PDB file of C-alpha atoms in Angstrom:
ATOM      1  CA  ASN Y   1     -20.134  -1.423   3.249  1.00  0.00           C
ATOM      2  CA  ALA Y   2     -18.572   1.740   1.862  1.00  0.00           C
ATOM      3  CA  GLY Y   3     -15.017   0.078   2.849  1.00  0.00           C
ATOM      4  CA  VAL Y   4     -12.831   3.433   3.342  1.00  0.00           C
ATOM      5  CA  THR Y   5     -13.725   6.371   3.195  1.00  0.00           C
ATOM      6  CA  GLN Y   6     -11.167   9.722   2.250  1.00  0.00           C
ATOM      7  CA  THR Y   7     -12.421  12.756   2.646  1.00  0.00           C
ATOM      8  CA  PRO Y   8     -11.304  15.403   0.631  1.00  0.00           C
ATOM      9  CA  LYS Y   9     -10.634  13.706  -2.744  1.00  0.00           C
ATOM     10  CA  PHE Y  10      -8.776  17.090  -3.426  1.00  0.00           C
ATOM     11  CA  GLN Y  11      -7.588  19.833  -1.470  1.00  0.00           C
ATOM     12  CA  VAL Y  12      -5.232  23.112  -2.078  1.00  0.00           C
ATOM     13  CA  LEU Y  13      -3.467  24.637   1.178  1.00  0.00           C
ATOM     14  CA  LYS Y  14      -1.649  27.480   1.641  1.00  0.00           C
ATOM     15  CA  THR Y  15       1.872  26.639   3.373  1.00  0.00           C
ATOM     16  CA  GLY Y  16       1.456  27.370   7.186  1.00  0.00           C
ATOM     17  CA  GLN Y  17      -2.506  26.121   7.003  1.00  0.00           C
ATOM     18  CA  SER Y  18      -3.831  23.162   8.971  1.00  0.00           C
ATOM     19  CA  MET Y  19      -5.972  21.048   7.881  1.00  0.00           C
ATOM     20  CA  THR Y  20      -7.269  17.236   8.504  1.00  0.00           C
ATOM     21  CA  LEU Y  21      -7.740  14.218   6.193  1.00  0.00           C
ATOM     22  CA  GLN Y  22     -10.333  11.861   6.862  1.00  0.00           C
ATOM     23  CA  CYS Y  23     -10.385   8.355   6.858  1.00  0.00           C
ATOM     24  CA  ALA Y  24     -13.492   5.946   7.862  1.00  0.00           C
ATOM     25  CA  GLN Y  25     -13.744   2.223   7.583  1.00  0.00           C
ATOM     26  CA  ASP Y  26     -17.356   0.531   8.341  1.00  0.00           C
ATOM     27  CA  MET Y  27     -15.693  -3.062   8.407  1.00  0.00           C
ATOM     28  CA  ASN Y  28     -15.034  -3.045  12.097  1.00  0.00           C
ATOM     29  CA  HIS Y  29     -10.699  -3.483  11.280  1.00  0.00           C
ATOM     30  CA  GLU Y  30      -8.643  -2.966  14.044  1.00  0.00           C
ATOM     31  CA  TYR Y  31      -5.782  -1.883  11.946  1.00  0.00           C
ATOM     32  CA  MET Y  32      -5.462   1.414  10.052  1.00  0.00           C
ATOM     33  CA  SER Y  33      -2.109   3.090   8.739  1.00  0.00           C
ATOM     34  CA  TRP Y  34      -2.288   6.306   6.578  1.00  0.00           C
ATOM     35  CA  TYR Y  35       0.663   6.318   3.851  1.00  0.00           C
ATOM     36  CA  ARG Y  36       1.861   9.325   1.227  1.00  0.00           C
ATOM     37  CA  GLN Y  37       2.903   8.542  -2.497  1.00  0.00           C
ATOM     38  CA  ASP Y  38       5.027  10.551  -4.428  1.00  0.00           C
ATOM     39  CA  PRO Y  39       6.392  10.100  -7.978  1.00  0.00           C
ATOM     40  CA  GLY Y  40       9.551   7.300  -8.042  1.00  0.00           C
ATOM     41  CA  MET Y  41       9.007   7.201  -4.157  1.00  0.00           C
ATOM     42  CA  GLY Y  42       6.053   4.305  -3.820  1.00  0.00           C
ATOM     43  CA  LEU Y  43       4.055   3.732  -0.636  1.00  0.00           C
ATOM     44  CA  ARG Y  44       5.478   5.560   2.343  1.00  0.00           C
ATOM     45  CA  LEU Y  45       3.918   4.765   5.917  1.00  0.00           C
ATOM     46  CA  ILE Y  46       3.006   7.876   7.485  1.00  0.00           C
ATOM     47  CA  HIS Y  47       1.031   6.452  11.080  1.00  0.00           C
ATOM     48  CA  TYR Y  48      -0.105   3.690  11.945  1.00  0.00           C
ATOM     49  CA  SER Y  49      -3.167   2.463  14.661  1.00  0.00           C
ATOM     50  CA  VAL Y  50      -3.058  -1.134  16.120  1.00  0.00           C
ATOM     51  CA  GLY Y  51      -6.918  -0.170  17.645  1.00  0.00           C
ATOM     52  CA  ALA Y  52      -8.841   2.337  19.101  1.00  0.00           C
ATOM     53  CA  GLY Y  53      -6.509   4.285  21.580  1.00  0.00           C
ATOM     54  CA  ILE Y  54      -3.431   3.171  19.902  1.00  0.00           C
ATOM     55  CA  THR Y  55      -1.551   4.956  17.403  1.00  0.00           C
ATOM     56  CA  ASP Y  56       2.305   4.967  16.616  1.00  0.00           C
ATOM     57  CA  GLN Y  57       4.950   6.209  14.238  1.00  0.00           C
ATOM     58  CA  GLY Y  58       5.616   4.867  10.907  1.00  0.00           C
ATOM     59  CA  GLU Y  59       8.716   5.743   8.362  1.00  0.00           C
ATOM     60  CA  VAL Y  60       7.954   9.164   7.626  1.00  0.00           C
ATOM     61  CA  PRO Y  61       5.519  11.177  10.441  1.00  0.00           C
ATOM     62  CA  ASN Y  62       7.437  14.564  10.967  1.00  0.00           C
ATOM     63  CA  GLY Y  63       4.750  17.233   9.659  1.00  0.00           C
ATOM     64  CA  TYR Y  64       1.431  14.812  10.700  1.00  0.00           C
ATOM     65  CA  ASN Y  65      -0.199  13.775  14.036  1.00  0.00           C
ATOM     66  CA  VAL Y  66      -2.717  11.008  14.159  1.00  0.00           C
ATOM     67  CA  SER Y  67      -5.589  10.016  16.635  1.00  0.00           C
ATOM     68  CA  ARG Y  68      -7.585   7.123  17.175  1.00  0.00           C
ATOM     69  CA  SER Y  69     -10.705   7.592  19.372  1.00  0.00           C
ATOM     70  CA  THR Y  70     -13.420   5.044  17.702  1.00  0.00           C
ATOM     71  CA  THR Y  71     -12.457   2.043  15.517  1.00  0.00           C
ATOM     72  CA  GLU Y  72     -14.086   3.418  12.297  1.00  0.00           C
ATOM     73  CA  ASP Y  73     -12.234   6.852  12.362  1.00  0.00           C
ATOM     74  CA  PHE Y  74      -8.348   7.686  11.767  1.00  0.00           C
ATOM     75  CA  PRO Y  75      -7.966  11.528  10.622  1.00  0.00           C
ATOM     76  CA  LEU Y  76      -4.665  12.719   9.838  1.00  0.00           C
ATOM     77  CA  ARG Y  77      -3.857  15.911  11.109  1.00  0.00           C
ATOM     78  CA  LEU Y  78      -1.503  18.257   9.041  1.00  0.00           C
ATOM     79  CA  LEU Y  79      -0.347  20.983  11.580  1.00  0.00           C
ATOM     80  CA  SER Y  80       1.220  23.421   9.299  1.00  0.00           C
ATOM     81  CA  ALA Y  81       1.714  22.689   6.257  1.00  0.00           C
ATOM     82  CA  ALA Y  82       4.590  22.893   4.287  1.00  0.00           C
ATOM     83  CA  PRO Y  83       5.418  22.141  -0.268  1.00  0.00           C
ATOM     84  CA  SER Y  84       6.787  19.056   0.846  1.00  0.00           C
ATOM     85  CA  GLN Y  85       3.772  17.977   2.196  1.00  0.00           C
ATOM     86  CA  THR Y  86       2.773  18.016  -1.017  1.00  0.00           C
ATOM     87  CA  SER Y  87       1.198  14.503  -2.341  1.00  0.00           C
ATOM     88  CA  VAL Y  88      -1.434  11.648  -2.291  1.00  0.00           C
ATOM     89  CA  TYR Y  89      -2.833  10.208   0.540  1.00  0.00           C
ATOM     90  CA  PHE Y  90      -4.039   7.277   1.392  1.00  0.00           C
ATOM     91  CA  CYS Y  91      -5.471   5.460   4.093  1.00  0.00           C
ATOM     92  CA  ALA Y  92      -5.713   1.357   4.209  1.00  0.00           C
ATOM     93  CA  SER Y  93      -7.251  -0.770   7.129  1.00  0.00           C
ATOM     94  CA  ARG Y  94      -7.140  -4.213   7.966  1.00  0.00           C
ATOM     95  CA  ASP Y  95      -7.863  -6.966  11.127  1.00  0.00           C
ATOM     96  CA  ASN Y  96      -6.339  -9.407  12.186  1.00  0.00           C
ATOM     97  CA  LEU Y  97      -8.172 -12.765  10.340  1.00  0.00           C
ATOM     98  CA  ASP Y  98      -8.001 -10.940   6.560  1.00  0.00           C
ATOM     99  CA  ASN Y  99      -6.097 -12.572   4.632  1.00  0.00           C
ATOM    100  CA  TYR Y 100      -7.091 -10.392   1.918  1.00  0.00           C
ATOM    101  CA  GLY Y 101      -5.240  -7.758   3.011  1.00  0.00           C
ATOM    102  CA  TYR Y 102      -5.736  -3.924   2.935  1.00  0.00           C
ATOM    103  CA  THR Y 103      -8.652  -1.990   1.918  1.00  0.00           C
ATOM    104  CA  PHE Y 104      -7.087   0.862   0.469  1.00  0.00           C
ATOM    105  CA  GLY Y 105      -9.718   4.529   0.715  1.00  0.00           C
ATOM    106  CA  SER Y 106      -9.582   6.259  -2.751  1.00  0.00           C
ATOM    107  CA  GLY Y 107      -7.105   8.903  -1.727  1.00  0.00           C
ATOM    108  CA  THR Y 108      -6.632  12.657  -1.359  1.00  0.00           C
ATOM    109  CA  ARG Y 109      -4.547  15.057  -3.549  1.00  0.00           C
ATOM    110  CA  LEU Y 110      -3.166  17.536  -1.603  1.00  0.00           C
ATOM    111  CA  THR Y 111      -1.441  20.482  -2.830  1.00  0.00           C
ATOM    112  CA  VAL Y 112       0.583  22.726  -0.521  1.00  0.00           C
ATOM    113  CA  VAL Y 113       1.461  26.581  -2.537  1.00  0.00           C
TER     114      VAL Y 113
ATOM    115  CA  GLY W   1      14.979   2.230   4.989  1.00  0.00           C
ATOM    116  CA  GLN W   2      13.154  -1.106   4.108  1.00  0.00           C
ATOM    117  CA  ASN W   3      15.312  -2.384   1.314  1.00  0.00           C
ATOM    118  CA  ILE W   4      12.471  -3.810  -0.437  1.00  0.00           C
ATOM    119  CA  ASP W   5      13.569  -4.185  -3.848  1.00  0.00           C
ATOM    120  CA  GLN W   6      11.189  -4.478  -7.278  1.00  0.00           C
ATOM    121  CA  PRO W   7      12.644  -3.512 -10.831  1.00  0.00           C
ATOM    122  CA  THR W   8      11.123   0.042 -11.998  1.00  0.00           C
ATOM    123  CA  GLU W   9       9.796  -1.616 -15.330  1.00  0.00           C
ATOM    124  CA  MET W  10       8.477  -3.915 -17.218  1.00  0.00           C
ATOM    125  CA  THR W  11       7.006  -4.520 -20.942  1.00  0.00           C
ATOM    126  CA  ALA W  12       5.671  -7.737 -22.106  1.00  0.00           C
ATOM    127  CA  THR W  13       3.110  -7.892 -25.576  1.00  0.00           C
ATOM    128  CA  GLU W  14      -0.449  -9.382 -25.306  1.00  0.00           C
ATOM    129  CA  GLY W  15      -1.155 -12.437 -24.445  1.00  0.00           C
ATOM    130  CA  ALA W  16       2.643 -13.593 -22.928  1.00  0.00           C
ATOM    131  CA  ILE W  17       3.658 -14.037 -19.318  1.00  0.00           C
ATOM    132  CA  VAL W  18       5.435 -11.502 -17.356  1.00  0.00           C
ATOM    133  CA  GLN W  19       7.204 -12.262 -14.036  1.00  0.00           C
ATOM    134  CA  ILE W  20       8.062  -9.517 -11.546  1.00  0.00           C
ATOM    135  CA  ASN W  21      10.370  -9.809  -8.916  1.00  0.00           C
ATOM    136  CA  CYS W  22      10.653  -8.558  -5.200  1.00  0.00           C
ATOM    137  CA  THR W  23      13.254  -9.204  -2.706  1.00  0.00           C
ATOM    138  CA  TYR W  24      13.515  -8.225   0.567  1.00  0.00           C
ATOM    139  CA  GLN W  25      14.702  -8.043   4.784  1.00  0.00           C
ATOM    140  CA  THR W  26      13.537 -10.876   6.433  1.00  0.00           C
ATOM    141  CA  SER W  27      13.387  -9.545   9.874  1.00  0.00           C
ATOM    142  CA  GLY W  28       9.511  -9.238  11.244  1.00  0.00           C
ATOM    143  CA  PHE W  29       8.140 -10.545   8.987  1.00  0.00           C
ATOM    144  CA  ASN W  30       4.497 -10.884   9.180  1.00  0.00           C
ATOM    145  CA  GLY W  31       3.214 -11.197   5.540  1.00  0.00           C
ATOM    146  CA  LEU W  32       3.920 -10.223   1.790  1.00  0.00           C
ATOM    147  CA  PHE W  33       1.114  -8.463  -0.422  1.00  0.00           C
ATOM    148  CA  TRP W  34       0.672  -7.894  -4.500  1.00  0.00           C
ATOM    149  CA  TYR W  35      -1.434  -4.768  -5.221  1.00  0.00           C
ATOM    150  CA  GLN W  36      -2.081  -3.448  -8.471  1.00  0.00           C
ATOM    151  CA  GLN W  37      -1.938   0.408  -9.352  1.00  0.00           C
ATOM    152  CA  HIS W  38      -3.529   1.931 -12.067  1.00  0.00           C
ATOM    153  CA  ALA W  39      -2.618   6.075 -12.839  1.00  0.00           C
ATOM    154  CA  GLY W  40      -4.526   7.883 -10.099  1.00  0.00           C
ATOM    155  CA  GLU W  41      -6.065   5.438  -8.488  1.00  0.00           C
ATOM    156  CA  ALA W  42      -5.798   3.634  -5.246  1.00  0.00           C
ATOM    157  CA  PRO W  43      -4.019   0.432  -5.069  1.00  0.00           C
ATOM    158  CA  THR W  44      -6.014  -2.602  -5.432  1.00  0.00           C
ATOM    159  CA  PHE W  45      -5.505  -6.431  -3.631  1.00  0.00           C
ATOM    160  CA  LEU W  46      -3.841  -8.981  -6.009  1.00  0.00           C
ATOM    161  CA  SER W  47      -2.337 -11.271  -3.523  1.00  0.00           C
ATOM    162  CA  TYR W  48      -1.110 -12.506  -0.219  1.00  0.00           C
ATOM    163  CA  ASN W  49       1.542 -14.523   0.610  1.00  0.00           C
ATOM    164  CA  VAL W  50       2.479 -15.681   4.428  1.00  0.00           C
ATOM    165  CA  LEU W  51       3.985 -19.431   4.263  1.00  0.00           C
ATOM    166  CA  ASP W  52       6.310 -20.455   1.505  1.00  0.00           C
ATOM    167  CA  GLY W  53       5.360 -21.634  -1.879  1.00  0.00           C
ATOM    168  CA  LEU W  54       2.906 -20.280  -4.681  1.00  0.00           C
ATOM    169  CA  GLU W  55      -0.508 -19.365  -4.422  1.00  0.00           C
ATOM    170  CA  GLU W  56      -2.837 -19.285  -8.070  1.00  0.00           C
ATOM    171  CA  LYS W  57      -5.094 -16.715  -8.580  1.00  0.00           C
ATOM    172  CA  GLY W  58      -6.670 -17.056 -12.242  1.00  0.00           C
ATOM    173  CA  ARG W  59      -4.106 -15.695 -13.908  1.00  0.00           C
ATOM    174  CA  PHE W  60      -2.563 -13.674 -11.361  1.00  0.00           C
ATOM    175  CA  SER W  61       0.061 -15.983  -8.971  1.00  0.00           C
ATOM    176  CA  SER W  62       2.838 -15.493  -6.265  1.00  0.00           C
ATOM    177  CA  PHE W  63       5.296 -16.967  -5.148  1.00  0.00           C
ATOM    178  CA  LEU W  64       7.564 -16.624  -1.590  1.00  0.00           C
ATOM    179  CA  SER W  65      10.166 -17.806  -0.019  1.00  0.00           C
ATOM    180  CA  ARG W  66      10.998 -16.572   3.691  1.00  0.00           C
ATOM    181  CA  SER W  67      14.677 -18.222   3.646  1.00  0.00           C
ATOM    182  CA  LYS W  68      15.745 -16.450   0.947  1.00  0.00           C
ATOM    183  CA  GLY W  69      13.363 -12.658   1.067  1.00  0.00           C
ATOM    184  CA  TYR W  70      12.467 -13.327  -2.287  1.00  0.00           C
ATOM    185  CA  SER W  71       8.970 -13.482  -4.236  1.00  0.00           C
ATOM    186  CA  TYR W  72       7.356 -13.076  -7.842  1.00  0.00           C
ATOM    187  CA  LEU W  73       3.985 -12.557  -9.168  1.00  0.00           C
ATOM    188  CA  LEU W  74       3.205 -14.026 -12.015  1.00  0.00           C
ATOM    189  CA  LEU W  75       0.830 -12.946 -14.635  1.00  0.00           C
ATOM    190  CA  LYS W  76       0.073 -14.673 -17.580  1.00  0.00           C
ATOM    191  CA  GLU W  77      -2.224 -14.336 -20.424  1.00  0.00           C
ATOM    192  CA  LEU W  78      -1.563 -10.446 -20.596  1.00  0.00           C
ATOM    193  CA  GLN W  79      -3.959  -8.385 -21.446  1.00  0.00           C
ATOM    194  CA  MET W  80      -3.484  -4.254 -22.479  1.00  0.00           C
ATOM    195  CA  LYS W  81      -5.703  -3.736 -19.511  1.00  0.00           C
ATOM    196  CA  ASP W  82      -3.083  -5.248 -17.078  1.00  0.00           C
ATOM    197  CA  SER W  83      -0.711  -2.171 -17.825  1.00  0.00           C
ATOM    198  CA  ALA W  84      -0.648  -0.592 -14.546  1.00  0.00           C
ATOM    199  CA  SER W  85       2.044  -0.143 -11.663  1.00  0.00           C
ATOM    200  CA  TYR W  86       3.075  -3.321  -9.784  1.00  0.00           C
ATOM    201  CA  LEU W  87       3.699  -2.809  -5.740  1.00  0.00           C
ATOM    202  CA  CYS W  88       5.103  -5.110  -3.536  1.00  0.00           C
ATOM    203  CA  ALA W  89       4.478  -5.059   0.447  1.00  0.00           C
ATOM    204  CA  VAL W  90       5.700  -6.579   3.187  1.00  0.00           C
ATOM    205  CA  ASP W  91       3.571  -6.079   6.826  1.00  0.00           C
ATOM    206  CA  ARG W  92       6.479  -5.924   9.055  1.00  0.00           C
ATOM    207  CA  GLY W  93       6.849  -5.664  12.576  1.00  0.00           C
ATOM    208  CA  SER W  94       5.895  -7.059  16.288  1.00  0.00           C
ATOM    209  CA  THR W  95       2.144  -6.018  15.141  1.00  0.00           C
ATOM    210  CA  LEU W  96       0.148  -6.269  12.193  1.00  0.00           C
ATOM    211  CA  GLY W  97      -0.512  -2.869  10.378  1.00  0.00           C
ATOM    212  CA  ARG W  98       2.599  -1.707   9.243  1.00  0.00           C
ATOM    213  CA  LEU W  99       2.980  -1.917   5.324  1.00  0.00           C
ATOM    214  CA  TYR W 100       6.189  -1.435   3.521  1.00  0.00           C
ATOM    215  CA  PHE W 101       6.350  -0.844  -0.144  1.00  0.00           C
ATOM    216  CA  GLY W 102       8.633  -1.195  -2.981  1.00  0.00           C
ATOM    217  CA  ARG W 103       8.712   1.529  -5.355  1.00  0.00           C
ATOM    218  CA  GLY W 104       6.694  -0.245  -7.724  1.00  0.00           C
ATOM    219  CA  THR W 105       7.046  -1.837 -11.235  1.00  0.00           C
ATOM    220  CA  GLN W 106       5.278  -0.338 -13.840  1.00  0.00           C
ATOM    221  CA  LEU W 107       4.345  -2.752 -16.477  1.00  0.00           C
ATOM    222  CA  THR W 108       3.246  -2.008 -20.070  1.00  0.00           C
ATOM    223  CA  VAL W 109       1.906  -4.348 -22.073  1.00  0.00           C
ATOM    224  CA  TRP W 110       1.575  -4.024 -25.711  1.00  0.00           C
ATOM    225  CA  PRO W 111      -0.567  -5.027 -28.520  1.00  0.00           C
TER     226      PRO W 111
END
């Protein structure tokens, strides 16, 4: 099992550009979520999904869209990048029987200039 | 906000014991996690508590009191490699799938 795979690992965008951060898991987990981590702020929930076709907003959803067309994939879209979206982004997954909690991807370091 | 509070920084000596506390709002509680995060890396799972009491796993133990909205992570026989950020996170809401984090406790272990 590869676990949770995030691509790309690094990205530089210009203000106003759009892009999609990819997240895929091969553990058949129901629950997937996206977080951003900024210095001094901890990890904050952006969007989450409780299964294919079902998504909802977290703490800081503005400027981001998600979709969950399959159990495996949960992409995060930045529609018009802003410097305030410079951050490290983590994707995570779990299932409802997993007492070992959420598995995190290795992260995407995004810089918006 | 989610009001998950933990100390910002702690220091300890190699071989010692350290306790990192975490307090949280009790509404919609589905479980509490502790993660370790080294600089530049992803969080890695340490422990999970959903019922009151102590969970022990080698050098690491975690305690939960749901009525008090309180947890702690206990690290014994500290090693230099334990220098990292320790994250308290609560799974909260009407369904699973939403983790809310404290700001993390940066632990430095000195020789």
